[in-house]
Amino acid sequence: MKTENEILEMAFAMFLEKGFSEISTNELIRAAGLTKGGFYYSFKSREDLDQRVIERYIHPFFSQPLEEMEKMWEASKKDAPTGKLLWYGFFQPQRFSNYQEKIGKKIAFRNFYFLIYEGMKKFPEVAEYYKDFNARKGQILKRILERGQIRGEITKNIDLENYITMILAMQDGILALKVLDDDIDDEEKYEKIQYQMWKDISTEEIKNYMDGGVTSAVS
């Protein structure tokens, strides 16, 4: 008989394949090799199982990047060049490979994306995770850019709010591309966004430094 952890892992795999709503409780019970009594001994209800799958496999997709961003901010906010803080404290934590390492599974992004989309419609907490994630990463990006302006690394002649909206929209575009082609390297795309962004918003002194041999703000 499967353990509770094994049942949750199995349920997540089934949900990735067909979605929450297309998998019946009886299918889950059969796949786990349980009786109904055994299932309800481990889980109070089907809703209980769904919630535990969400907490174990979906919540980390939103929470882990924010935790990494905050950790990097606290570790580097005093001394790190803003270009590096922008990469290590904003772009890099959002790589999908980080999430896969966190849950210990390699999964198709397309399947995961559609599961999250269904989850936002079906479960209020998933919609709240998504809303909070986008709000907080926008705040973190703004904090980093404002720091760059104070340090004289980022020009003050830009509308930060509009720029942040543009960057977040470009990130959404990368996710959309990854839905179409899971082989797309999201880290490479983020590096290109960062590099172009840094050229657009950095002061002339920083631009001259880049032109003098530094080809990436993350190197």
CSV table of C-alpha atoms in Angstrom, one decimal:
chain,number,residue,atom,x,y,z
A,1,MET,CA,0.0,0.0,0.0
A,2,LYS,CA,1.3,3.4,-0.9
A,3,THR,CA,2.2,5.9,1.8
A,4,GLU,CA,0.5,9.3,2.0
A,5,ASN,CA,3.5,11.0,0.4
A,6,GLU,CA,3.4,8.5,-2.4
A,7,ILE,CA,-0.3,9.1,-2.9
A,8,LEU,CA,0.2,12.8,-3.1
A,9,GLU,CA,3.0,12.4,-5.6
A,10,MET,CA,0.8,10.0,-7.7
A,11,ALA,CA,-2.1,12.4,-7.5
A,12,PHE,CA,0.0,15.3,-8.6
A,13,ALA,CA,1.2,13.3,-11.6
A,14,MET,CA,-2.3,12.4,-12.5
A,15,PHE,CA,-3.5,16.0,-12.2
A,16,LEU,CA,-0.7,17.2,-14.4
A,17,GLU,CA,-1.8,14.8,-17.1
A,18,LYS,CA,-5.6,15.5,-17.0
A,19,GLY,CA,-6.3,18.3,-14.5
A,20,PHE,CA,-8.0,18.4,-11.2
A,21,SER,CA,-11.5,18.0,-12.4
A,22,GLU,CA,-10.9,15.2,-14.9
A,23,ILE,CA,-9.6,12.8,-12.2
A,24,SER,CA,-12.3,11.2,-10.1
A,25,THR,CA,-11.8,10.1,-6.5
A,26,ASN,CA,-12.3,6.5,-7.5
A,27,GLU,CA,-9.6,6.8,-10.1
A,28,LEU,CA,-7.2,8.0,-7.4
A,29,ILE,CA,-8.2,5.2,-5.1
A,30,ARG,CA,-7.6,2.6,-7.8
A,31,ALA,CA,-4.3,4.0,-8.8
A,32,ALA,CA,-3.1,4.1,-5.2
A,33,GLY,CA,-4.2,0.5,-4.7
A,34,LEU,CA,-6.4,1.5,-1.8
A,35,THR,CA,-9.9,0.7,-0.5
A,36,LYS,CA,-12.2,3.6,0.1
A,37,GLY,CA,-11.7,3.0,3.8
A,38,GLY,CA,-7.9,3.2,3.3
A,39,PHE,CA,-8.2,6.4,1.3
A,40,TYR,CA,-10.4,8.1,3.8
A,41,TYR,CA,-8.1,7.0,6.6
A,42,SER,CA,-5.3,9.0,5.0
A,43,PHE,CA,-7.4,11.9,3.7
A,44,LYS,CA,-10.5,13.4,5.3
A,45,SER,CA,-12.0,14.0,1.9
A,46,ARG,CA,-11.1,14.5,-1.8
A,47,GLU,CA,-10.9,18.2,-1.0
A,48,ASP,CA,-8.3,17.4,1.7
A,49,LEU,CA,-6.2,15.6,-0.9
A,50,ASP,CA,-6.5,18.4,-3.4
A,51,GLN,CA,-5.5,21.0,-0.8
A,52,ARG,CA,-2.5,18.9,0.3
A,53,VAL,CA,-1.4,18.6,-3.4
A,54,ILE,CA,-1.7,22.3,-3.8
A,55,GLU,CA,0.3,23.1,-0.6
A,56,ARG,CA,3.0,20.6,-1.5
A,57,TYR,CA,3.4,21.2,-5.3
A,58,ILE,CA,1.8,24.5,-6.3
A,59,HIS,CA,2.4,26.8,-3.4
A,60,PRO,CA,6.2,26.4,-3.7
A,61,PHE,CA,6.1,27.6,-7.3
A,62,PHE,CA,5.0,31.0,-5.9
A,63,SER,CA,6.6,31.1,-2.5
A,64,GLN,CA,10.1,29.8,-3.3
A,65,PRO,CA,11.1,32.6,-5.7
A,66,LEU,CA,9.9,35.3,-3.3
A,67,GLU,CA,11.9,33.7,-0.5
A,68,GLU,CA,15.0,33.6,-2.7
A,69,MET,CA,14.5,37.2,-3.7
A,70,GLU,CA,14.1,38.4,-0.2
A,71,LYS,CA,17.2,36.4,1.0
A,72,MET,CA,19.3,37.8,-1.8
A,73,TRP,CA,18.1,41.4,-1.1
A,74,GLU,CA,19.1,41.1,2.6
A,75,ALA,CA,22.5,39.5,1.7
A,76,SER,CA,23.4,41.9,-1.1
A,77,LYS,CA,21.5,45.2,-0.7
A,78,LYS,CA,24.4,47.1,0.9
A,79,ASP,CA,27.3,46.3,-1.4
A,80,ALA,CA,26.3,44.4,-4.6
A,81,PRO,CA,26.2,46.2,-7.9
A,82,THR,CA,22.6,46.7,-8.8
A,83,GLY,CA,23.0,44.8,-12.0
A,84,LYS,CA,24.0,41.7,-10.1
A,85,LEU,CA,21.4,42.2,-7.5
A,86,LEU,CA,18.8,42.5,-10.3
A,87,TRP,CA,19.9,39.1,-11.7
A,88,TYR,CA,20.4,37.1,-8.6
A,89,GLY,CA,17.7,38.8,-6.6
A,90,PHE,CA,15.0,39.0,-9.3
A,91,PHE,CA,15.4,37.1,-12.5
A,92,GLN,CA,17.3,34.0,-11.5
A,93,PRO,CA,15.0,32.9,-8.7
A,94,GLN,CA,12.1,32.7,-11.2
A,95,ARG,CA,13.7,29.9,-13.4
A,96,PHE,CA,11.4,26.9,-13.7
A,97,SER,CA,14.4,24.6,-13.1
A,98,ASN,CA,14.6,26.0,-9.6
A,99,TYR,CA,11.0,24.9,-8.9
A,100,GLN,CA,11.7,21.4,-10.3
A,101,GLU,CA,14.7,21.1,-8.0
A,102,LYS,CA,12.6,22.1,-5.1
A,103,ILE,CA,10.0,19.4,-5.6
A,104,GLY,CA,12.5,16.8,-6.8
A,105,LYS,CA,10.7,16.2,-10.1
A,106,LYS,CA,11.2,17.1,-13.7
A,107,ILE,CA,7.8,18.0,-15.2
A,108,ALA,CA,6.5,19.5,-18.4
A,109,PHE,CA,5.9,23.2,-18.0
A,110,ARG,CA,2.9,23.2,-20.3
A,111,ASN,CA,1.1,20.7,-18.1
A,112,PHE,CA,2.0,22.6,-15.0
A,113,TYR,CA,0.9,25.9,-16.5
A,114,PHE,CA,-2.5,24.6,-17.4
A,115,LEU,CA,-2.9,23.0,-13.9
A,116,ILE,CA,-2.2,26.3,-12.3
A,117,TYR,CA,-4.6,28.0,-14.6
A,118,GLU,CA,-7.3,25.5,-13.6
A,119,GLY,CA,-6.3,25.8,-10.0
A,120,MET,CA,-6.8,29.6,-10.1
A,121,LYS,CA,-10.4,29.1,-11.3
A,122,LYS,CA,-11.2,26.2,-9.0
A,123,PHE,CA,-9.4,27.1,-5.7
A,124,PRO,CA,-9.4,30.6,-4.2
A,125,GLU,CA,-6.1,30.1,-2.5
A,126,VAL,CA,-4.3,29.4,-5.8
A,127,ALA,CA,-5.7,32.6,-7.2
A,128,GLU,CA,-4.5,34.4,-4.1
A,129,TYR,CA,-1.0,32.9,-4.5
A,130,TYR,CA,-0.8,34.1,-8.0
A,131,LYS,CA,-2.1,37.6,-7.1
A,132,ASP,CA,0.3,37.9,-4.2
A,133,PHE,CA,3.2,36.6,-6.2
A,134,ASN,CA,2.8,39.2,-9.0
A,135,ALA,CA,2.3,42.0,-6.5
A,136,ARG,CA,5.3,41.2,-4.4
A,137,LYS,CA,7.7,40.5,-7.3
A,138,GLY,CA,6.7,43.9,-8.7
A,139,GLN,CA,7.5,45.5,-5.3
A,140,ILE,CA,10.9,43.7,-5.2
A,141,LEU,CA,11.8,44.8,-8.7
A,142,LYS,CA,10.9,48.4,-7.8
A,143,ARG,CA,13.0,48.3,-4.6
A,144,ILE,CA,16.0,47.1,-6.6
A,145,LEU,CA,15.6,49.7,-9.3
A,146,GLU,CA,15.1,52.5,-6.8
A,147,ARG,CA,18.3,51.4,-5.0
A,148,GLY,CA,20.1,51.6,-8.4
A,149,GLN,CA,18.9,55.2,-8.8
A,150,ILE,CA,20.1,56.1,-5.3
A,151,ARG,CA,23.5,54.6,-6.1
A,152,GLY,CA,23.7,56.5,-9.4
A,153,GLU,CA,23.7,53.3,-11.5
A,154,ILE,CA,20.2,53.8,-13.0
A,155,THR,CA,19.1,56.9,-14.7
A,156,LYS,CA,16.4,58.9,-12.9
A,157,ASN,CA,14.8,59.9,-16.3
A,158,ILE,CA,12.6,56.8,-16.5
A,159,ASP,CA,9.1,56.1,-15.3
A,160,LEU,CA,9.8,53.2,-12.9
A,161,GLU,CA,6.1,52.1,-12.7
A,162,ASN,CA,5.8,51.8,-16.5
A,163,TYR,CA,9.1,50.0,-16.8
A,164,ILE,CA,8.2,47.5,-14.1
A,165,THR,CA,4.9,46.8,-15.9
A,166,MET,CA,6.8,46.2,-19.1
A,167,ILE,CA,9.3,43.8,-17.5
A,168,LEU,CA,6.6,41.8,-15.9
A,169,ALA,CA,4.7,41.6,-19.2
A,170,MET,CA,7.9,40.4,-20.9
A,171,GLN,CA,8.2,37.7,-18.3
A,172,ASP,CA,4.7,36.6,-19.0
A,173,GLY,CA,5.7,36.4,-22.7
A,174,ILE,CA,8.5,34.0,-21.8
A,175,LEU,CA,6.1,31.8,-19.9
A,176,ALA,CA,3.8,31.8,-22.9
A,177,LEU,CA,6.7,30.7,-25.2
A,178,LYS,CA,7.6,28.0,-22.8
A,179,VAL,CA,4.0,26.6,-22.9
A,180,LEU,CA,4.4,26.3,-26.7
A,181,ASP,CA,8.0,24.8,-26.5
A,182,ASP,CA,9.1,23.3,-23.2
A,183,ASP,CA,12.7,23.2,-24.6
A,184,ILE,CA,13.0,27.0,-24.5
A,185,ASP,CA,15.8,28.0,-22.1
A,186,ASP,CA,14.0,30.5,-19.8
A,187,GLU,CA,17.3,31.4,-18.1
A,188,GLU,CA,18.7,32.5,-21.5
A,189,LYS,CA,15.6,34.6,-22.1
A,190,TYR,CA,15.8,36.2,-18.7
A,191,GLU,CA,19.5,37.0,-19.3
A,192,LYS,CA,18.6,38.8,-22.6
A,193,ILE,CA,15.9,40.8,-20.9
A,194,GLN,CA,18.2,41.8,-18.1
A,195,TYR,CA,21.0,42.8,-20.4
A,196,GLN,CA,18.8,44.9,-22.7
A,197,MET,CA,17.0,46.4,-19.7
A,198,TRP,CA,20.3,47.3,-18.1
A,199,LYS,CA,21.5,49.0,-21.3
A,200,ASP,CA,18.3,51.0,-21.4
A,201,ILE,CA,18.2,52.2,-17.8
A,202,SER,CA,21.8,52.4,-16.6
A,203,THR,CA,23.6,55.7,-16.4
A,204,GLU,CA,26.2,56.7,-19.0
A,205,GLU,CA,29.0,55.8,-16.7
A,206,ILE,CA,27.7,52.2,-16.4
A,207,LYS,CA,27.0,52.0,-20.2
A,208,ASN,CA,30.6,53.0,-20.9
A,209,TYR,CA,31.8,50.4,-18.5
A,210,MET,CA,29.7,47.8,-20.3
A,211,ASP,CA,31.0,48.9,-23.7
A,212,GLY,CA,34.5,48.7,-22.4
A,213,GLY,CA,34.3,44.9,-22.1
A,214,VAL,CA,31.6,43.9,-19.7
A,215,THR,CA,29.2,42.1,-22.0
A,216,SER,CA,26.6,41.1,-19.3
A,217,ALA,CA,25.3,42.8,-16.2
A,218,VAL,CA,25.4,39.3,-14.6
A,219,SER,CA,29.0,38.4,-15.4
